[in-house]
Coordinates of C-alpha atoms and ligand atoms in Angstrom, one line a residue:
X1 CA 0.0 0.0 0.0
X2 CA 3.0 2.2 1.4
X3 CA 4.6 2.2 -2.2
X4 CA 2.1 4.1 -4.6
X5 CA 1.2 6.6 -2.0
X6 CA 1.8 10.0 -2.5
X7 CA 3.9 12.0 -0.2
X8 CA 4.1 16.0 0.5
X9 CA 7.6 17.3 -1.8
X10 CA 9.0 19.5 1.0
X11 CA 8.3 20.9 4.3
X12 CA 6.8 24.2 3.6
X13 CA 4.4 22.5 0.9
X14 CA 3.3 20.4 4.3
X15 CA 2.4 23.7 6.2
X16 CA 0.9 25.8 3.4
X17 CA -1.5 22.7 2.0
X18 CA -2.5 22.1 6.1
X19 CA -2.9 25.9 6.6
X20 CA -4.7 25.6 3.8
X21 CA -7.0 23.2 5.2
X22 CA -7.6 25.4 8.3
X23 CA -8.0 28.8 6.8
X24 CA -11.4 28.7 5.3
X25 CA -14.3 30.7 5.0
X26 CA -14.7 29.8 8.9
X27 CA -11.9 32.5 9.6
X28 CA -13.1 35.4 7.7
X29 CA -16.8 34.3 7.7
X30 CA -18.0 33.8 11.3
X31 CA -14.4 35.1 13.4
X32 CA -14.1 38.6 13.2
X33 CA -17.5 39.4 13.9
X34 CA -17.8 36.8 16.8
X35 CA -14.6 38.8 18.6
X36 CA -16.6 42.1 18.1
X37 CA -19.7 40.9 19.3
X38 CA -18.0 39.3 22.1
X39 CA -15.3 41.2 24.0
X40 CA -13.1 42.2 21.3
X41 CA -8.9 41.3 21.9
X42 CA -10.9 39.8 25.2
X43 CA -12.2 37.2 22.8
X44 CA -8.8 36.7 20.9
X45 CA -7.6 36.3 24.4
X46 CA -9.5 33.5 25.4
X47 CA -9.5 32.2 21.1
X48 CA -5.7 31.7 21.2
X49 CA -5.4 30.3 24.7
X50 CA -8.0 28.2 23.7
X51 CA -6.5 27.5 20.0
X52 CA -3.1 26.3 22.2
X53 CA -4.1 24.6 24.8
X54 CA -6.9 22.8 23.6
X55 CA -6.9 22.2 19.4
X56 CA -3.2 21.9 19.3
X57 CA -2.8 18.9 21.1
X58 CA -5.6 17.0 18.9
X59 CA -4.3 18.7 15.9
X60 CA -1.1 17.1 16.8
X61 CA -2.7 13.8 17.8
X62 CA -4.0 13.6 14.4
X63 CA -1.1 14.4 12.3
X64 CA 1.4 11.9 14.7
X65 CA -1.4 9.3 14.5
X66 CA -1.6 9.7 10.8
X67 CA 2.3 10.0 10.1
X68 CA 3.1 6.9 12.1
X69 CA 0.4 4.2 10.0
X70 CA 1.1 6.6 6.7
X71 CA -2.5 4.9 6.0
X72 CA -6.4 6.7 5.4
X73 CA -8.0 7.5 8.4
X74 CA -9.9 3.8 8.6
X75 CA -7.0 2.1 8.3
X76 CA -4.6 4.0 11.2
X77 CA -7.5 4.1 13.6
X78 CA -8.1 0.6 13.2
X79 CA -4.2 -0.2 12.9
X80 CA -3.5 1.3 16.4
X81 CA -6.2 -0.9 18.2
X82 CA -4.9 -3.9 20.3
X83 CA -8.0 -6.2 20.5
X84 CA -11.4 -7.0 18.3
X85 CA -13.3 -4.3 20.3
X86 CA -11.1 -1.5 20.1
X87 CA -10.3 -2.5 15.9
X88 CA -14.2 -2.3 15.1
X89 CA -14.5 1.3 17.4
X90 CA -11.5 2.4 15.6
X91 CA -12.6 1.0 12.1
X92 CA -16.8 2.5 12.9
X93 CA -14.5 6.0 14.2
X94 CA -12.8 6.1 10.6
X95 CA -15.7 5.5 8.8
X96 CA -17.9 8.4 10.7
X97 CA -15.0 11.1 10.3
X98 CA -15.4 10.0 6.1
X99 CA -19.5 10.5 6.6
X100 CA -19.1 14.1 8.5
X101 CA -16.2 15.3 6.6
X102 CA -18.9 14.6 3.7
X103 CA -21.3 16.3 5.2
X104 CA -19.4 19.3 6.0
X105 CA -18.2 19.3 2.2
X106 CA -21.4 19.3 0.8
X107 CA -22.6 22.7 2.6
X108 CA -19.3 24.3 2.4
X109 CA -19.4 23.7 -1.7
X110 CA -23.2 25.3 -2.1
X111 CA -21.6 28.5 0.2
X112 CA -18.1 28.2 -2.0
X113 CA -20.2 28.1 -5.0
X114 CA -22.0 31.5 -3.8
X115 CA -18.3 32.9 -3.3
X116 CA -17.3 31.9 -6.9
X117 CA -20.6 33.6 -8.1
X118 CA -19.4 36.5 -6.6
X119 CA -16.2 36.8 -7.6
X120 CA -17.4 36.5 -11.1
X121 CA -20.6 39.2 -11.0
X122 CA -18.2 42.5 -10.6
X123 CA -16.0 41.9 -13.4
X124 CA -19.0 40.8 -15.9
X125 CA -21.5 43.9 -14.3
X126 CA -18.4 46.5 -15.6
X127 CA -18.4 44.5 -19.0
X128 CA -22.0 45.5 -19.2
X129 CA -23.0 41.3 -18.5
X130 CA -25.5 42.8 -16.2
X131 CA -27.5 40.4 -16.1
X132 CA -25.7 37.4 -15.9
X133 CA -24.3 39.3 -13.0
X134 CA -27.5 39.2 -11.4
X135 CA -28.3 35.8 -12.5
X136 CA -24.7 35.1 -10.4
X137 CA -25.8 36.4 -7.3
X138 CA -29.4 35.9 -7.3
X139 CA -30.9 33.1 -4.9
X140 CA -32.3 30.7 -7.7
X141 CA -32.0 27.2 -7.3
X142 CA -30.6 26.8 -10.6
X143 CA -28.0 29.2 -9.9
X144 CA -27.1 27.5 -6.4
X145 CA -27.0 24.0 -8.3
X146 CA -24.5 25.1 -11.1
X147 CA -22.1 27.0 -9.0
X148 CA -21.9 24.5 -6.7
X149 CA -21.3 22.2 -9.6
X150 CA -18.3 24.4 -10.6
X151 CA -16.8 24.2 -7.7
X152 CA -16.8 20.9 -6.8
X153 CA -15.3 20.3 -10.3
X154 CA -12.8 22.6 -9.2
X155 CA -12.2 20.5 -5.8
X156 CA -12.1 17.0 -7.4
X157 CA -9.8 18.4 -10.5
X158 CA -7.2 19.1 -8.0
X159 CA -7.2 16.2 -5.8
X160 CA -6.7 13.7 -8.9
X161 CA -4.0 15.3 -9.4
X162 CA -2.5 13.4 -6.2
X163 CA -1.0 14.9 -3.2
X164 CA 2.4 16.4 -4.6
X165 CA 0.9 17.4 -8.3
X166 CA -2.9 18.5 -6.8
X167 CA -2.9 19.5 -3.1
X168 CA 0.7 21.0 -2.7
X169 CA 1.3 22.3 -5.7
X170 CA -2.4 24.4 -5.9
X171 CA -1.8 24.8 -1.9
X172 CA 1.8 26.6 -2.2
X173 CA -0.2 28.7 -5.3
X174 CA -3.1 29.7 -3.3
X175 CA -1.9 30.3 0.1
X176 CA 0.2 32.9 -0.8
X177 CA -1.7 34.6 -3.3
X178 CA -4.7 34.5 -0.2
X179 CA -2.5 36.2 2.1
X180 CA -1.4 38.9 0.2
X181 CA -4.7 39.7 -0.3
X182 CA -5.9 40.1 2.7
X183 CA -3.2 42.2 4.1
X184 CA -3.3 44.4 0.8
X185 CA -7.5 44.4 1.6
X186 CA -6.9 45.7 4.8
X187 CA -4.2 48.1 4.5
X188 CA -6.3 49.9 2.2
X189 CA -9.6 49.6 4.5
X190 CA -7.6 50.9 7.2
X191 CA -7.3 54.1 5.3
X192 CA -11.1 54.7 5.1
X193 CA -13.5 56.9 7.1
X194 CA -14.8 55.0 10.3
X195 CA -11.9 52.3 10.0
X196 CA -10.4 53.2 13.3
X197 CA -14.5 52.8 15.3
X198 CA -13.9 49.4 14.2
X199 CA -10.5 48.7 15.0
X200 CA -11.4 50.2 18.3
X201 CA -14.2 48.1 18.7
X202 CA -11.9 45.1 17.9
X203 CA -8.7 45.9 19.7
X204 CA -10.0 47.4 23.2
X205 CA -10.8 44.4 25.2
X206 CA -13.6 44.1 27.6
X207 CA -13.2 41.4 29.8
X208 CA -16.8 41.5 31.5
X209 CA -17.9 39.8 28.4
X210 CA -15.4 36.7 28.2
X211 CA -16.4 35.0 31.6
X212 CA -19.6 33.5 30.3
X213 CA -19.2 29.4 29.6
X214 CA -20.9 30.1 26.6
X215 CA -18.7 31.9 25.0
X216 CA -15.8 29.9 25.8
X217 CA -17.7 27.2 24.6
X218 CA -18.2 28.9 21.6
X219 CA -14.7 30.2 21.2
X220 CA -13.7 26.2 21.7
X221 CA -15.8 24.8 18.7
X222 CA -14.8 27.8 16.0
X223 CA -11.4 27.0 17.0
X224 CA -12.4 22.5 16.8
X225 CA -14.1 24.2 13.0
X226 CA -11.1 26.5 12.6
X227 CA -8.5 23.7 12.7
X228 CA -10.2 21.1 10.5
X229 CA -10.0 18.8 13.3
X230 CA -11.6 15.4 13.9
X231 CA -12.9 14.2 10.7
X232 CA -9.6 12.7 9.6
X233 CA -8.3 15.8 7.5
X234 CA -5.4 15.9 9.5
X235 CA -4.6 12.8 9.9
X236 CA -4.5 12.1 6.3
X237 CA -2.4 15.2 5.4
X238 CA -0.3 13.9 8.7
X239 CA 0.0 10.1 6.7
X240 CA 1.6 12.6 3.7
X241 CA 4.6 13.7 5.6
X242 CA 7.7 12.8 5.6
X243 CA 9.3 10.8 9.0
X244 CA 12.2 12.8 8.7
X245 CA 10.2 15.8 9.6
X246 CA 9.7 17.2 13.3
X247 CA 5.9 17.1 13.8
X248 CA 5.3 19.4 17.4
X249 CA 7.1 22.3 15.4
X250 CA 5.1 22.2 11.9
X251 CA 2.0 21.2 13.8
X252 CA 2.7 24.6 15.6
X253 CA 3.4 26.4 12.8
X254 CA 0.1 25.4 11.3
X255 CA -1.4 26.3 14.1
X256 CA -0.2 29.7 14.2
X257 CA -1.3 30.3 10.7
X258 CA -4.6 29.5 10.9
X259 CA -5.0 31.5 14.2
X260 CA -3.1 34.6 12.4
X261 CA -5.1 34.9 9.6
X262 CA -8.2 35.0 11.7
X263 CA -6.5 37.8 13.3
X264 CA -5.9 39.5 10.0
X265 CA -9.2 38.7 9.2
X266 CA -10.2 40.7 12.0
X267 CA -8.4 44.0 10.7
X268 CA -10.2 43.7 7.5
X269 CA -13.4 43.0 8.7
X270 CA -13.8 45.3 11.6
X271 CA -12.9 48.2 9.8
X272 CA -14.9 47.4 6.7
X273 CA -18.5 47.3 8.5
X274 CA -17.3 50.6 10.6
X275 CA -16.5 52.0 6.8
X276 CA -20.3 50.9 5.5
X277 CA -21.8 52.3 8.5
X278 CA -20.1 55.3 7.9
X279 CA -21.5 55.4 4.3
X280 CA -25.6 54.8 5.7
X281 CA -25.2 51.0 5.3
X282 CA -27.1 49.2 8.3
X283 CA -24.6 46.7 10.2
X284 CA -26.4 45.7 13.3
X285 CA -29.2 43.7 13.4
X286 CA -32.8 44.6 15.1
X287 CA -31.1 43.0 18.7
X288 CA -28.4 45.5 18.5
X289 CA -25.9 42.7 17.6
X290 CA -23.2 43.2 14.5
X291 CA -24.5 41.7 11.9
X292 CA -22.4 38.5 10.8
X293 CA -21.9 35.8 8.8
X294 CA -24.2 35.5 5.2
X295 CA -25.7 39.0 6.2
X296 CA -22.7 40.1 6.4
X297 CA -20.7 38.3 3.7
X298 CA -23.7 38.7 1.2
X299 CA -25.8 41.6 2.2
X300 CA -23.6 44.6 4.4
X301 CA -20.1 43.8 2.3
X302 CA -22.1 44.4 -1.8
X303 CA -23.9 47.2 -0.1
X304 CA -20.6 48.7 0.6
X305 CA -18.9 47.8 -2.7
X306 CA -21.8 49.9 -4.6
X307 CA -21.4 53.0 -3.1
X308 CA -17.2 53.1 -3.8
X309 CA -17.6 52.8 -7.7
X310 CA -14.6 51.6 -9.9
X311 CA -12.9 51.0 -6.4
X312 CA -15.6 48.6 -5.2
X313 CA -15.3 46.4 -7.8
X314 CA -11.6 45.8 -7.4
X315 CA -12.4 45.5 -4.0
X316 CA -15.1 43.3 -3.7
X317 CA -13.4 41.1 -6.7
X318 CA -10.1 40.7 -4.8
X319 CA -12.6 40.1 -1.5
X320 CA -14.3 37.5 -3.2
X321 CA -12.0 35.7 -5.1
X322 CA -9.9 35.8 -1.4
X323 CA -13.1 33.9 -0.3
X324 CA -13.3 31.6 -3.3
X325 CA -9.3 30.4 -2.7
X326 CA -9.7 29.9 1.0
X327 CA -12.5 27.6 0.2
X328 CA -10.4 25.6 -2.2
X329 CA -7.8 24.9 0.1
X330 CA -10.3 23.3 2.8
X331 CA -12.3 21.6 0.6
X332 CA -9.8 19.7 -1.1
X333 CA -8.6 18.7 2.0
X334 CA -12.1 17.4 2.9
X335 CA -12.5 15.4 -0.7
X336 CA -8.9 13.8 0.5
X337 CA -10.2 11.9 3.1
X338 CA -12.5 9.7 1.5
X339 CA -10.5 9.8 -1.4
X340 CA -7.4 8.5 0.5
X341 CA -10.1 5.5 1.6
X342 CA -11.7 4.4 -1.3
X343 CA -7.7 4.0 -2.9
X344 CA -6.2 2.1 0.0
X345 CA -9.1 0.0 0.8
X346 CA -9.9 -1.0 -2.8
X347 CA -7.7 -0.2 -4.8
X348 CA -8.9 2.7 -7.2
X349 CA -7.3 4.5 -9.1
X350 CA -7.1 8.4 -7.6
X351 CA -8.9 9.3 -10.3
X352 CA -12.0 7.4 -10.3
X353 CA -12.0 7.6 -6.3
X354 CA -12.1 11.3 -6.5
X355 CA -14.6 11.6 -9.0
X356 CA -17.2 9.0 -7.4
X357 CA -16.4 10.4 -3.6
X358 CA -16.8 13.9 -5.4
X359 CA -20.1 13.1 -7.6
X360 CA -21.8 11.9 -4.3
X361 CA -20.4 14.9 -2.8
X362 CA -22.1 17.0 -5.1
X363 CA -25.2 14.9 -5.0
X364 CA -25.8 15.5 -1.6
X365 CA -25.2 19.4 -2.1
X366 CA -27.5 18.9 -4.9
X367 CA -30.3 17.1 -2.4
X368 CA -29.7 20.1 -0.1
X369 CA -30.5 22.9 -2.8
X370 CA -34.0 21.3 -3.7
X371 CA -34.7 21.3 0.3
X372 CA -32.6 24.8 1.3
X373 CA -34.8 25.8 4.2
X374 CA -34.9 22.0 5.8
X375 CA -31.6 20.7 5.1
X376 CA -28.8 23.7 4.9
X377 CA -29.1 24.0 8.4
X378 CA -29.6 21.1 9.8
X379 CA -26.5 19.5 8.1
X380 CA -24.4 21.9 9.3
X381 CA -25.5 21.8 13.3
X382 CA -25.4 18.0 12.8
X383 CA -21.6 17.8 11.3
X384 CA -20.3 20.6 13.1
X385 CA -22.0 20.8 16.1
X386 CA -22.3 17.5 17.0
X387 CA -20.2 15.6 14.6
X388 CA -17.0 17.1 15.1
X389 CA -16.7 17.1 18.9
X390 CA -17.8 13.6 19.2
X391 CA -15.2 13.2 16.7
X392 CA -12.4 14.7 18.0
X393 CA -13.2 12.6 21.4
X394 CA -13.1 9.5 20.1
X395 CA -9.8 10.4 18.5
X396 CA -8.1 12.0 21.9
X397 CA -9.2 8.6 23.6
X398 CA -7.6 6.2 20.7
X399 CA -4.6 8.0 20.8
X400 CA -4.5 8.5 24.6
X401 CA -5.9 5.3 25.8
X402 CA -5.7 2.7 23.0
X403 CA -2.1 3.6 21.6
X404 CA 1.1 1.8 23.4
X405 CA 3.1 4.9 25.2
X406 CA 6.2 3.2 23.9
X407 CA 4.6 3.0 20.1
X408 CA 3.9 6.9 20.5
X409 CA 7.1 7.6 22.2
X410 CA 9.4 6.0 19.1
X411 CA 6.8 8.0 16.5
X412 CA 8.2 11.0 17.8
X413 CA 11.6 10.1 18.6
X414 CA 11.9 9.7 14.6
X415 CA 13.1 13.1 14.4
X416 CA 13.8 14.3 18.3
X417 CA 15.8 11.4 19.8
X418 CA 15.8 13.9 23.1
X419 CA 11.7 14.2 22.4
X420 CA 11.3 12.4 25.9
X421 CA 12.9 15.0 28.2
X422 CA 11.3 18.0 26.0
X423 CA 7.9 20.0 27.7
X424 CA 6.1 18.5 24.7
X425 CA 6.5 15.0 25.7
X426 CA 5.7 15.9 29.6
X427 CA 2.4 18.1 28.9
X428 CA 1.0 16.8 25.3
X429 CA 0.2 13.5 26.0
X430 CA -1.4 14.2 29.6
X431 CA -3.9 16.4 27.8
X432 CA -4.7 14.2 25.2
X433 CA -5.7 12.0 27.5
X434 CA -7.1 13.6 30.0
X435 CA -8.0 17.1 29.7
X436 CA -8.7 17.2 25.9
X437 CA -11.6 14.4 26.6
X438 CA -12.9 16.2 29.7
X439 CA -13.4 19.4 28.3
X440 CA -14.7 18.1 24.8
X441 CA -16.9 15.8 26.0
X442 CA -18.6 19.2 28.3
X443 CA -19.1 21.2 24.7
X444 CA -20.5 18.1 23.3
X445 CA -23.1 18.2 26.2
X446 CA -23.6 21.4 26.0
X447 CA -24.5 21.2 22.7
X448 CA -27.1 18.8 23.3
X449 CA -29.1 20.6 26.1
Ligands
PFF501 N1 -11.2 24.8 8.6 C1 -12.1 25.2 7.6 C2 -12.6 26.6 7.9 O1 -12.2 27.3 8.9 O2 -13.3 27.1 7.1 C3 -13.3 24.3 7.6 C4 -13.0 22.8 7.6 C5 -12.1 22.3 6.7 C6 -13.6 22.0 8.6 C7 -11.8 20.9 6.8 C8 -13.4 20.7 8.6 C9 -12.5 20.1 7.7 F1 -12.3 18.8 7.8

């Protein structure tokens, strides 16, 4: 199995196709808006703690869990089990992280698709295509069908391409390209009337607000989102790395990514509703909350756009096509994992595997389109809400329960023979067993009373 798999070509491919993974429309979508609402650099206080203590030691449990069996996500859960019981819980644990990471792809390629619609309205409205324009943005069924159909062609083109020719390669083109963005987007935002209210309203901390368990809930299952964690997208990208690399410091690295851009995010973001507002457009809702996520994205951001002529439609198209990439990046990372399955466990070619996984991907987005109102929702509470904390439980027990110390202990000796004596070694695998579970296993009831 070990000899036609693919592996990442160098280390920085590694970090920019995981960071990849992790920066999605999660970060710029629901992040910035959450801080405001909730506390402001109180928030990011208790997001990064959080993001470090908590998401970094499953993030690493995944990618040493993954590099050690260099198999799918089935086959190194049930590899690591040491008796009947624990092989069919880790087997049944696989093949759950393949049926939520399907889930969460097919609602994150309708709201990609609405991105790539987007992107694709400004340029054509200046061209005088006004009304395919329209047509782009519009809520029409047929409309949410073919641009979700685009993108997923887009997601399952890459990942035939294999792991060194698809994912790292369209990774190390994208990441780049989405981070210059942003920080040109929000250098120039800064600029603009009303940018500094929302900076202010970003930056000054108020640390009444961040006491409440529901926000630290909350802060814990954007970051669980945030980090692509428990559905097996780590672990597979983990099973892709080299042994000579030294996983706690790339895992770190990731780490710091992902929370950085959400940061950035932050300074785009902020400033940008302050700048509408400033220009009549309304950005809190009837409660008195910011407004945030599709009202924001789709509603307060366009509204903004029209009323900065030729500028708006650089901006919004550099905005939108910033959106467009950072969904890429995750969602082929989410097509990997059953793709990485179907090959090992019967022997496809990448090819077909991507384009059946993909095809019933798209299928599923398709069945959610004809039944928006009942099923949008609903698929994303189920995979995200409950899905990937019960996930990322199961994992943190595997790897802190099931797996031999020793086993462990050698994985990451690979590349630190003086791993052992490290803080690492001391803290990480305490956690993983004990506190990671605790605390997860709290959101997860909280998120079913
Ligand atoms: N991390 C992505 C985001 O922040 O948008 C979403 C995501 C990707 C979730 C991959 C889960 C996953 F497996």
């Amino acid at each position: 199995m070990a000899a036609n798999r693919g592996q990442f070509g160098s280390r920085l491919g590694f970090i920019f196709a995981a960071a990849g993974s992790a920066v999605g429309l999660g970060n710029i979508w629901g992040f910035p808006t959450q801080a405001a609402s909730n506390g402001g650099a109180a928030f990011l206080l208790v997001y990064l703690i959080l993001a470090f203590a908590l998401a970094y030691p499953v993030l690493m449990a995944e990618l040493i869990l993954g590099r050690y069996t260099h198999g799918n996500s089935v086959a190194a859960l049930s590899g690591i089990a040491r008796g009947p019981v624990t092989k069919v819980i880790g087997t049944g644990t696989g093949l759950l992280g393949i049926l939520v990471a399907s889930m969460i792809l097919s609602f994150y390629g309708i709201v990609a698709g609405w991105m790539l619609g987007y992107t694709l309205s400004y340029p054509l409205d200046v061209v005088g295509a006004s009304s395919a324009a329209d047509w782009l943005t519009g809520f029409t069924m047929p409309r949410n069908l073919i641009l979700m159909g685009v993108f997923m062609l887009m997601t399952i083109a890459i990942i035939m391409g294999g792991v060194k020719e698809g994912i790292e390669r369209w990774s190390s083109r994208l990441m780049p390209t989405l981070i210059i963005t942003l920080i040109a987007l929000a250098a120039y935002v800064l600029t603009l009337e009303g940018a500094m209210t929302g900076l202010r309203v970003y930056l000054i901390p108020d640390f009444s607000k961040i006491f409440s368990s529901q926000l630290i809930l909350s802060a814990l299952g954007s970051a669980f989102f945030s980090l692509s964690l428990g559905v097996g997208t780590m672990l597979v990208y983990g099973s892709y790395i080299s042994d000579k690399e030294h996983l706690p410091s790339i895992g770190a690295q990731v780490a710091l990514i992902d929370v950085g851009i959400a940061v950035l995010a932050g300074f785009l973001i902020l400033p940008v509703m302050y700048v509408a507002a400033e220009r009549g457009v309304e950005i809190f809702s009837a409660s008195g909350a910011l407004l945030s996520e599709d009202t924001l994205i789709l509603t307060v951001l366009p509204e903004l756009f029209a009323t900065m002529g030729t500028v708006g439609v650089a901006l919004a198209t550099a905005f939108f096509s910033l959106m467009t990439i950072a969904a890429l990046t995750s969602s082929i990372s989410i097509l990997e994992v059953p793709v990485a399955f179907i090959v090992e466990r019967f022997d496809w070619s990448r090819k077909k595997a991507a384009v059946v996984a993909g095809g019933l991907i798209a299928s599923m987005s398709g069945a959610i389109i004809l039944d928006f109102e009942n099923l949008f929702g609903a698929v994303i509470a189920l995979s995200t809400r409950y899905g990937q904390p019960l996930l990322g439980l199961l994992l943190c027990v595997f790897v802190g329960w099931v797996w031999q110390r020793n086993t462990l202990l050698a994985e990451l000796k690979k590349n630190d023979p003086h791993v052992a004596e490290g803080l690492f070694w001391r803290i990480w695998p305490v956690y993983v067993r004990f506190v990671c579970p605790v605390i997860i296993a709290i959101i997860f009831y909280r998120s079913l009373v």
